[in-house]
Structure formats: C-alpha cells, structure tokens
Amino acid sequence: MNQTFTFSTNKPVASADIAVKAINVSKFYNNFKALEDVNFEVLKGQVVALLGHNGAGKSTLLKLILGLLTPTRGQIQVQGHNVGSMSVRLSLSLGYLPENVSFYDNMTALELLGYFAKLKGVALAKVHELLAEFGLEAAKDKRLSTFSKGMRQRLGLAQAILADPQILLLDEPTVGLDPLASAFLYQKIAQLKAKGCAIIISTHELGLVQDQMDRALILGRGRMLASGTLTALRAATRLPNQFFLHSLSHTQRLDVLADPILAGCIETSSAQGLKLAVPQEQKSGVLHHLLQKVPAGDFSVEPPSLQSVFHHYMETVCHSLPQVVSADTTQVTDMAQGVKWEAAV
C-alpha cells in the first residue's frame, strides 16, 4: 500500500491554466510496466524538463499525451479533454518534434512546410515568415537530402509551431547540434513560452535545459521519482553547495586547512585549489569563516546543478524505488521494493 505524507502545499491552480494533466497514468505491455501511477500538471507558459534514464518511460509519456497510445489505466487530460477519441485529438492545439526528424528527402523546405500548412489551414505567408525566422529562406528551394542535422532540426521545429500550438512536445531537440544551433533552439522556446505555450522537453542534455526550465519531472523505471522547481529539488535532495577556492597562496591554503570547520568540508585538494562540499544549513557559517581567510574574489559558490540532482535520483534507480518526492508539494510517497530492471522501451 502506498502512503503519502504532505508537509506543505502550493496555491491552488485554476483548471483553465492547466495545459496537460496526468492522473494516475499507467501503461503496461503484458507484464512490462512502461509507466505506473504517474501524476503531474503542466501549466500554460511553463517549460517542463522530462528527465530519466533510457527506458524510463519518457517517450511513452509523450506518445500518451499525443494520443498515439492509450493508458492502461488513469487519464491524460490535454487542454481539459481526455485524450481518447480521434475527434478530441484533432481539436487539440499540439506541436511535436520527434528526436529523429524524418522528412521526404526529395522535397524542398518550402514544399514541406507548404504541405503541412495546407493540412493545418495555415496561410502560405506564415510559411515564408517561418523560413526567414529560422534562417532557412536561402535554402528553401534545396532538397532536404542536402540539409544538415541543424537545418533539419530547425525545419522540424518550424513545422511543429506552424499552427501556433498551445502545447509543444520536444523529444531530444538538441541531440547532435552544435552550441550555436542549440542556443537558437532554446531562444525560440523562450519566445514560445512568453506567448503562453506550454512546453515539455525530453532531454539528456541537462546543462542546456537547466536555465530554461520552470520545473523538472524525473522518471525512473516508469515511476515518477521527483517533480518540482530546481530550487525545490535542491532542498528535497539536500545536496551540498560547491565552494571552489582557486589561486590560493601557500599561507591561505594553510589557513583553510587549519580551520576545523573549513577543513571538514574539503572534498578535493589539488594544485589548482580546493573544492569544498558544504551542506545548505552550514553555508552561512562556512562563508563567514572563509571570508576571514580568503578574499571574496578568490572563490566561487555553486548550488547543486540539475545534473547533480538527476544523478542523486538515478542512484535510487540503481538499487530500488523506495519513494517518490514531489517537491512542488513536498510529498513523499512510499513505494514497493524490488522493482526489476526492465529493457528500454
């Protein structure tokens, strides 16, 4: 039996502001549990990072939201409707960019977007507008077989937002892209968010999504391990802050090593400096001691990264799934032990 402990709650959210909602969603394939008892909400104008190991259930969840799969139990609600019938799916304002964009290579960019524009009832002027906006105007008459990975991703995103969707699903949108192309993609995502679009990004590139997301949803073996803002997840995991002391003089190093509070926090020591791992509750005390020995310009402080938070939860996956942490409401849910490692789906 699952038991839920709620320590605090958020302000209630109006149903009209909820773009996507999962209620006890499970998806089974015979004895394989691709997803089990997943619950979350995505609000309008919110970017949610969907994280997890390969086979965690991320792609299955995206397909459920798209209506390509039907839950074994539970409900997926998109724009207030249960995604089930074809008529409901056709009425939804959804955009989707798969991980591996596949186009008709003999078509041109103009022909492809023009084709989708006719299907979606979009004016041809919008096609030319997007081609220019995505830097593809000069290549609009070239065959897609000549397009680079970055150009294909740009074209794929242009196709996904062609009809101004209110919900956008992105599956590994920056895989294989150079930093410039990735930055362009996230710039467009920020613009869509500002217009009120709800965006779910499934990605393994945590460093890129960290500063762009509002919340993260972390899956492991089909279960929801954690959900919340990065600030809330940091608090829930209680991971330490990292203090980097660089360019220390010999005297400064000795002073730090002689201080019992500072020395107790040292994680690594090298010729380049010292690295301290400092629990949040000790941060102010360590900072006070440090400033007495080292000028502020000679050290830096970094809170736990999204990658550190992610690896913290993945460690639980490697052993068992004892609990689910919802940092949005600071909920802890006990879960059954001994979940077997399943093949990726």
Short mmCIF file of C-alpha atoms in Angstrom, two decimals, residues 14-257:
data_model
loop_
_atom_site.label_atom_id
_atom_site.label_comp_id
_atom_site.label_asym_id
_atom_site.label_seq_id
_atom_site.Cartn_x
_atom_site.Cartn_y
_atom_site.Cartn_z
CA ALA A 14 -7.17 27.24 -11.83
CA SER A 15 -8.16 24.40 -14.16
CA ALA A 16 -8.13 26.84 -17.10
CA ASP A 17 -4.37 27.32 -16.57
CA ILE A 18 -3.60 23.59 -16.83
CA ALA A 19 -2.42 22.57 -20.30
CA VAL A 20 -1.59 18.91 -19.57
CA LYS A 21 -2.57 16.78 -16.60
CA ALA A 22 -1.76 13.15 -15.84
CA ILE A 23 -3.91 11.37 -13.25
CA ASN A 24 -2.61 8.00 -12.00
CA VAL A 25 -1.40 7.15 -15.51
CA SER A 26 -0.07 3.66 -16.15
CA LYS A 27 0.90 1.92 -19.38
CA PHE A 28 1.52 -1.82 -19.36
CA TYR A 29 2.68 -4.16 -22.11
CA ASN A 30 1.72 -7.60 -20.78
CA ASN A 31 3.92 -7.88 -17.68
CA PHE A 32 6.14 -4.93 -18.56
CA LYS A 33 5.27 -1.66 -16.81
CA ALA A 34 6.38 1.18 -19.07
CA LEU A 35 4.68 3.72 -16.79
CA GLU A 36 2.99 3.28 -13.43
CA ASP A 37 0.92 5.74 -11.39
CA VAL A 38 2.34 8.93 -12.89
CA ASN A 39 0.78 12.23 -11.78
CA PHE A 40 1.74 15.75 -12.85
CA GLU A 41 0.47 19.03 -14.28
CA VAL A 42 1.95 21.36 -16.88
CA LEU A 43 0.67 24.92 -16.87
CA LYS A 44 0.33 27.37 -19.72
CA GLY A 45 3.52 29.33 -20.31
CA GLN A 46 5.60 26.76 -18.46
CA VAL A 47 8.65 24.78 -19.59
CA VAL A 48 8.92 21.33 -18.03
CA ALA A 49 12.04 19.20 -18.45
CA LEU A 50 11.18 15.50 -18.74
CA LEU A 51 14.20 13.58 -17.46
CA GLY A 52 15.09 9.95 -16.97
CA HIS A 53 17.40 7.11 -18.00
CA ASN A 54 16.91 5.29 -21.29
CA GLY A 55 13.77 3.22 -20.89
CA ALA A 56 12.42 5.33 -18.03
CA GLY A 57 9.14 5.93 -19.88
CA LYS A 58 9.71 9.40 -21.32
CA SER A 59 8.82 8.57 -24.94
CA THR A 60 5.84 6.52 -23.78
CA LEU A 61 4.57 9.51 -21.82
CA LEU A 62 4.92 11.83 -24.83
CA LYS A 63 3.01 9.35 -27.01
CA LEU A 64 0.24 9.19 -24.41
CA ILE A 65 -0.06 12.98 -24.43
CA LEU A 66 -0.18 12.94 -28.23
CA GLY A 67 -2.90 10.30 -28.14
CA LEU A 68 -0.80 7.79 -30.05
CA LEU A 69 -1.09 5.41 -27.10
CA THR A 70 -3.94 4.75 -24.68
CA PRO A 71 -3.26 4.46 -20.93
CA THR A 72 -3.80 1.04 -19.39
CA ARG A 73 -5.33 2.93 -16.51
CA GLY A 74 -5.61 6.55 -15.43
CA GLN A 75 -6.24 9.62 -17.53
CA ILE A 76 -4.27 12.05 -19.67
CA GLN A 77 -6.03 15.38 -19.97
CA VAL A 78 -4.88 17.85 -22.62
CA GLN A 79 -6.49 21.29 -22.64
CA GLY A 80 -9.17 19.95 -20.33
CA HIS A 81 -10.09 16.97 -22.53
CA ASN A 82 -9.40 13.28 -22.04
CA VAL A 83 -7.21 12.23 -24.94
CA GLY A 84 -9.02 9.27 -26.39
CA SER A 85 -11.11 9.74 -29.48
CA MET A 86 -9.79 10.96 -32.81
CA SER A 87 -12.23 13.89 -32.76
CA VAL A 88 -10.74 15.13 -29.47
CA ARG A 89 -7.17 14.78 -30.74
CA LEU A 90 -7.97 16.72 -33.90
CA SER A 91 -9.36 19.59 -31.81
CA LEU A 92 -6.21 19.96 -29.71
CA SER A 93 -3.54 22.58 -30.33
CA LEU A 94 -0.41 20.40 -30.19
CA GLY A 95 3.02 20.63 -31.77
CA TYR A 96 5.56 17.80 -31.73
CA LEU A 97 9.23 17.50 -32.64
CA PRO A 98 10.49 13.87 -32.51
CA GLU A 99 14.08 13.00 -31.67
CA ASN A 100 14.86 11.79 -35.18
CA VAL A 101 13.18 14.11 -37.65
CA SER A 102 12.22 12.24 -40.80
CA PHE A 103 11.31 14.13 -43.96
CA TYR A 104 10.75 13.31 -47.61
CA ASP A 105 14.27 13.95 -48.85
CA ASN A 106 13.18 14.81 -52.39
CA MET A 107 11.01 17.67 -51.16
CA THR A 108 12.25 21.19 -50.56
CA ALA A 109 11.81 23.08 -47.30
CA LEU A 110 9.22 25.30 -48.95
CA GLU A 111 7.30 22.33 -50.31
CA LEU A 112 7.34 20.54 -46.95
CA LEU A 113 6.13 23.48 -44.88
CA GLY A 114 3.63 24.37 -47.61
CA TYR A 115 2.24 20.83 -47.45
CA PHE A 116 1.77 20.97 -43.68
CA ALA A 117 0.35 24.48 -43.93
CA LYS A 118 -2.44 23.19 -46.19
CA LEU A 119 -3.16 20.32 -43.78
CA LYS A 120 -3.38 22.70 -40.85
CA GLY A 121 -5.20 25.51 -42.63
CA VAL A 122 -2.28 27.93 -42.28
CA ALA A 123 -1.67 30.72 -44.80
CA LEU A 124 1.38 30.38 -47.08
CA ALA A 125 2.60 33.75 -45.80
CA LYS A 126 3.26 32.08 -42.41
CA VAL A 127 5.47 29.51 -44.18
CA HIS A 128 7.70 32.22 -45.64
CA GLU A 129 7.73 34.02 -42.31
CA LEU A 130 8.99 30.91 -40.50
CA LEU A 131 11.58 30.08 -43.16
CA ALA A 132 13.05 33.54 -42.70
CA GLU A 133 12.80 33.42 -38.91
CA PHE A 134 14.59 30.06 -38.76
CA GLY A 135 17.34 31.08 -41.17
CA LEU A 136 16.15 28.75 -43.94
CA GLU A 137 14.96 31.26 -46.54
CA ALA A 138 18.13 30.94 -48.62
CA ALA A 139 17.78 27.14 -48.62
CA LYS A 140 14.01 26.98 -49.13
CA ASP A 141 14.30 25.51 -52.65
CA LYS A 142 17.02 22.97 -51.82
CA ARG A 143 16.24 19.28 -51.45
CA LEU A 144 16.02 18.14 -47.84
CA SER A 145 18.58 15.41 -48.58
CA THR A 146 21.19 18.20 -48.62
CA PHE A 147 20.21 19.60 -45.20
CA SER A 148 22.50 19.28 -42.20
CA LYS A 149 21.33 17.95 -38.83
CA GLY A 150 20.96 21.51 -37.54
CA MET A 151 18.95 22.62 -40.56
CA ARG A 152 16.64 19.60 -40.22
CA GLN A 153 16.05 20.37 -36.54
CA ARG A 154 15.24 23.99 -37.39
CA LEU A 155 12.84 22.88 -40.08
CA GLY A 156 11.30 20.33 -37.71
CA LEU A 157 10.69 22.96 -35.06
CA ALA A 158 9.26 25.33 -37.68
CA GLN A 159 6.83 22.57 -38.73
CA ALA A 160 5.93 21.89 -35.09
CA ILE A 161 4.99 25.52 -34.38
CA LEU A 162 3.47 26.22 -37.80
CA ALA A 163 -0.07 26.42 -36.41
CA ASP A 164 0.90 28.31 -33.22
CA PRO A 165 0.31 25.37 -30.87
CA GLN A 166 -0.64 25.97 -27.26
CA ILE A 167 1.29 22.85 -26.24
CA LEU A 168 4.67 21.84 -27.66
CA LEU A 169 6.36 18.46 -27.09
CA LEU A 170 10.08 18.19 -27.87
CA ASP A 171 11.92 14.86 -27.78
CA GLU A 172 15.71 15.37 -27.52
CA PRO A 173 15.58 18.55 -29.64
CA THR A 174 19.31 19.40 -29.35
CA VAL A 175 20.93 15.98 -29.83
CA GLY A 176 23.75 16.28 -32.35
CA LEU A 177 23.51 20.07 -32.60
CA ASP A 178 26.42 22.45 -32.16
CA PRO A 179 26.23 25.05 -29.35
CA LEU A 180 25.08 27.80 -31.71
CA ALA A 181 22.21 25.72 -33.07
CA SER A 182 21.21 24.62 -29.55
CA ALA A 183 21.18 28.22 -28.37
CA PHE A 184 18.96 29.18 -31.32
CA LEU A 185 16.51 26.40 -30.45
CA TYR A 186 16.22 27.46 -26.82
CA GLN A 187 15.82 31.09 -27.88
CA LYS A 188 12.75 30.07 -29.88
CA ILE A 189 11.49 28.00 -26.95
CA ALA A 190 11.74 31.08 -24.70
CA GLN A 191 9.75 33.11 -27.23
CA LEU A 192 7.01 30.48 -27.37
CA LYS A 193 6.87 30.30 -23.58
CA ALA A 194 6.43 34.09 -23.42
CA LYS A 195 3.36 33.69 -25.66
CA GLY A 196 1.81 31.23 -23.18
CA CYS A 197 2.78 27.97 -24.86
CA ALA A 198 3.22 25.01 -22.50
CA ILE A 199 6.40 23.14 -23.42
CA ILE A 200 7.60 19.67 -22.40
CA ILE A 201 11.22 18.89 -23.30
CA SER A 202 12.50 15.33 -23.03
CA THR A 203 16.29 15.60 -22.89
CA HIS A 204 19.54 14.18 -21.57
CA GLU A 205 21.37 17.50 -22.04
CA LEU A 206 20.79 18.77 -18.53
CA GLY A 207 23.24 21.66 -18.70
CA LEU A 208 21.28 23.19 -21.58
CA VAL A 209 17.80 22.82 -20.12
CA GLN A 210 18.65 23.82 -16.53
CA ASP A 211 18.36 27.58 -17.05
CA GLN A 212 15.40 27.28 -19.43
CA MET A 213 13.02 25.11 -17.43
CA ASP A 214 10.47 26.07 -14.81
CA ARG A 215 10.15 22.55 -13.44
CA ALA A 216 11.62 19.11 -13.89
CA LEU A 217 9.81 15.78 -13.93
CA ILE A 218 12.19 12.89 -13.26
CA LEU A 219 11.19 9.35 -14.21
CA GLY A 220 12.85 6.07 -13.28
CA ARG A 221 11.73 2.63 -14.45
CA GLY A 222 8.32 4.00 -15.31
CA ARG A 223 7.81 5.66 -11.93
CA MET A 224 7.84 9.34 -11.07
CA LEU A 225 10.86 9.87 -8.83
CA ALA A 226 10.62 13.63 -8.38
CA SER A 227 8.81 16.71 -9.62
CA GLY A 228 9.44 20.37 -8.88
CA THR A 229 11.44 23.52 -9.49
CA LEU A 230 15.22 23.24 -9.33
CA THR A 231 15.17 25.19 -6.05
CA ALA A 232 12.66 22.79 -4.54
CA LEU A 233 14.53 19.73 -5.81
CA ARG A 234 17.76 21.04 -4.33
CA ALA A 235 16.03 21.40 -0.98
CA ALA A 236 14.46 17.93 -1.26
CA THR A 237 17.75 16.19 -2.08
CA ARG A 238 19.78 18.19 0.46
CA LEU A 239 22.77 18.07 -1.86
CA PRO A 240 25.71 20.25 -0.80
CA ASN A 241 26.82 23.54 -2.32
CA GLN A 242 30.21 23.54 -4.03
CA PHE A 243 32.80 26.11 -2.93
CA PHE A 244 35.73 26.46 -5.35
CA LEU A 245 38.84 28.10 -3.90
CA HIS A 246 41.26 28.98 -6.68
CA SER A 247 44.62 30.75 -6.89
CA LEU A 248 45.28 30.30 -3.19
CA SER A 249 48.58 31.40 -1.78
CA HIS A 250 50.53 28.97 0.38
CA THR A 251 49.52 30.91 3.50
CA GLN A 252 45.83 30.95 2.51
CA ARG A 253 45.83 27.22 1.89
CA LEU A 254 47.38 26.53 5.28
CA ASP A 255 44.84 28.83 6.97
CA VAL A 256 41.95 26.95 5.36
CA LEU A 257 43.40 23.54 6.20
#
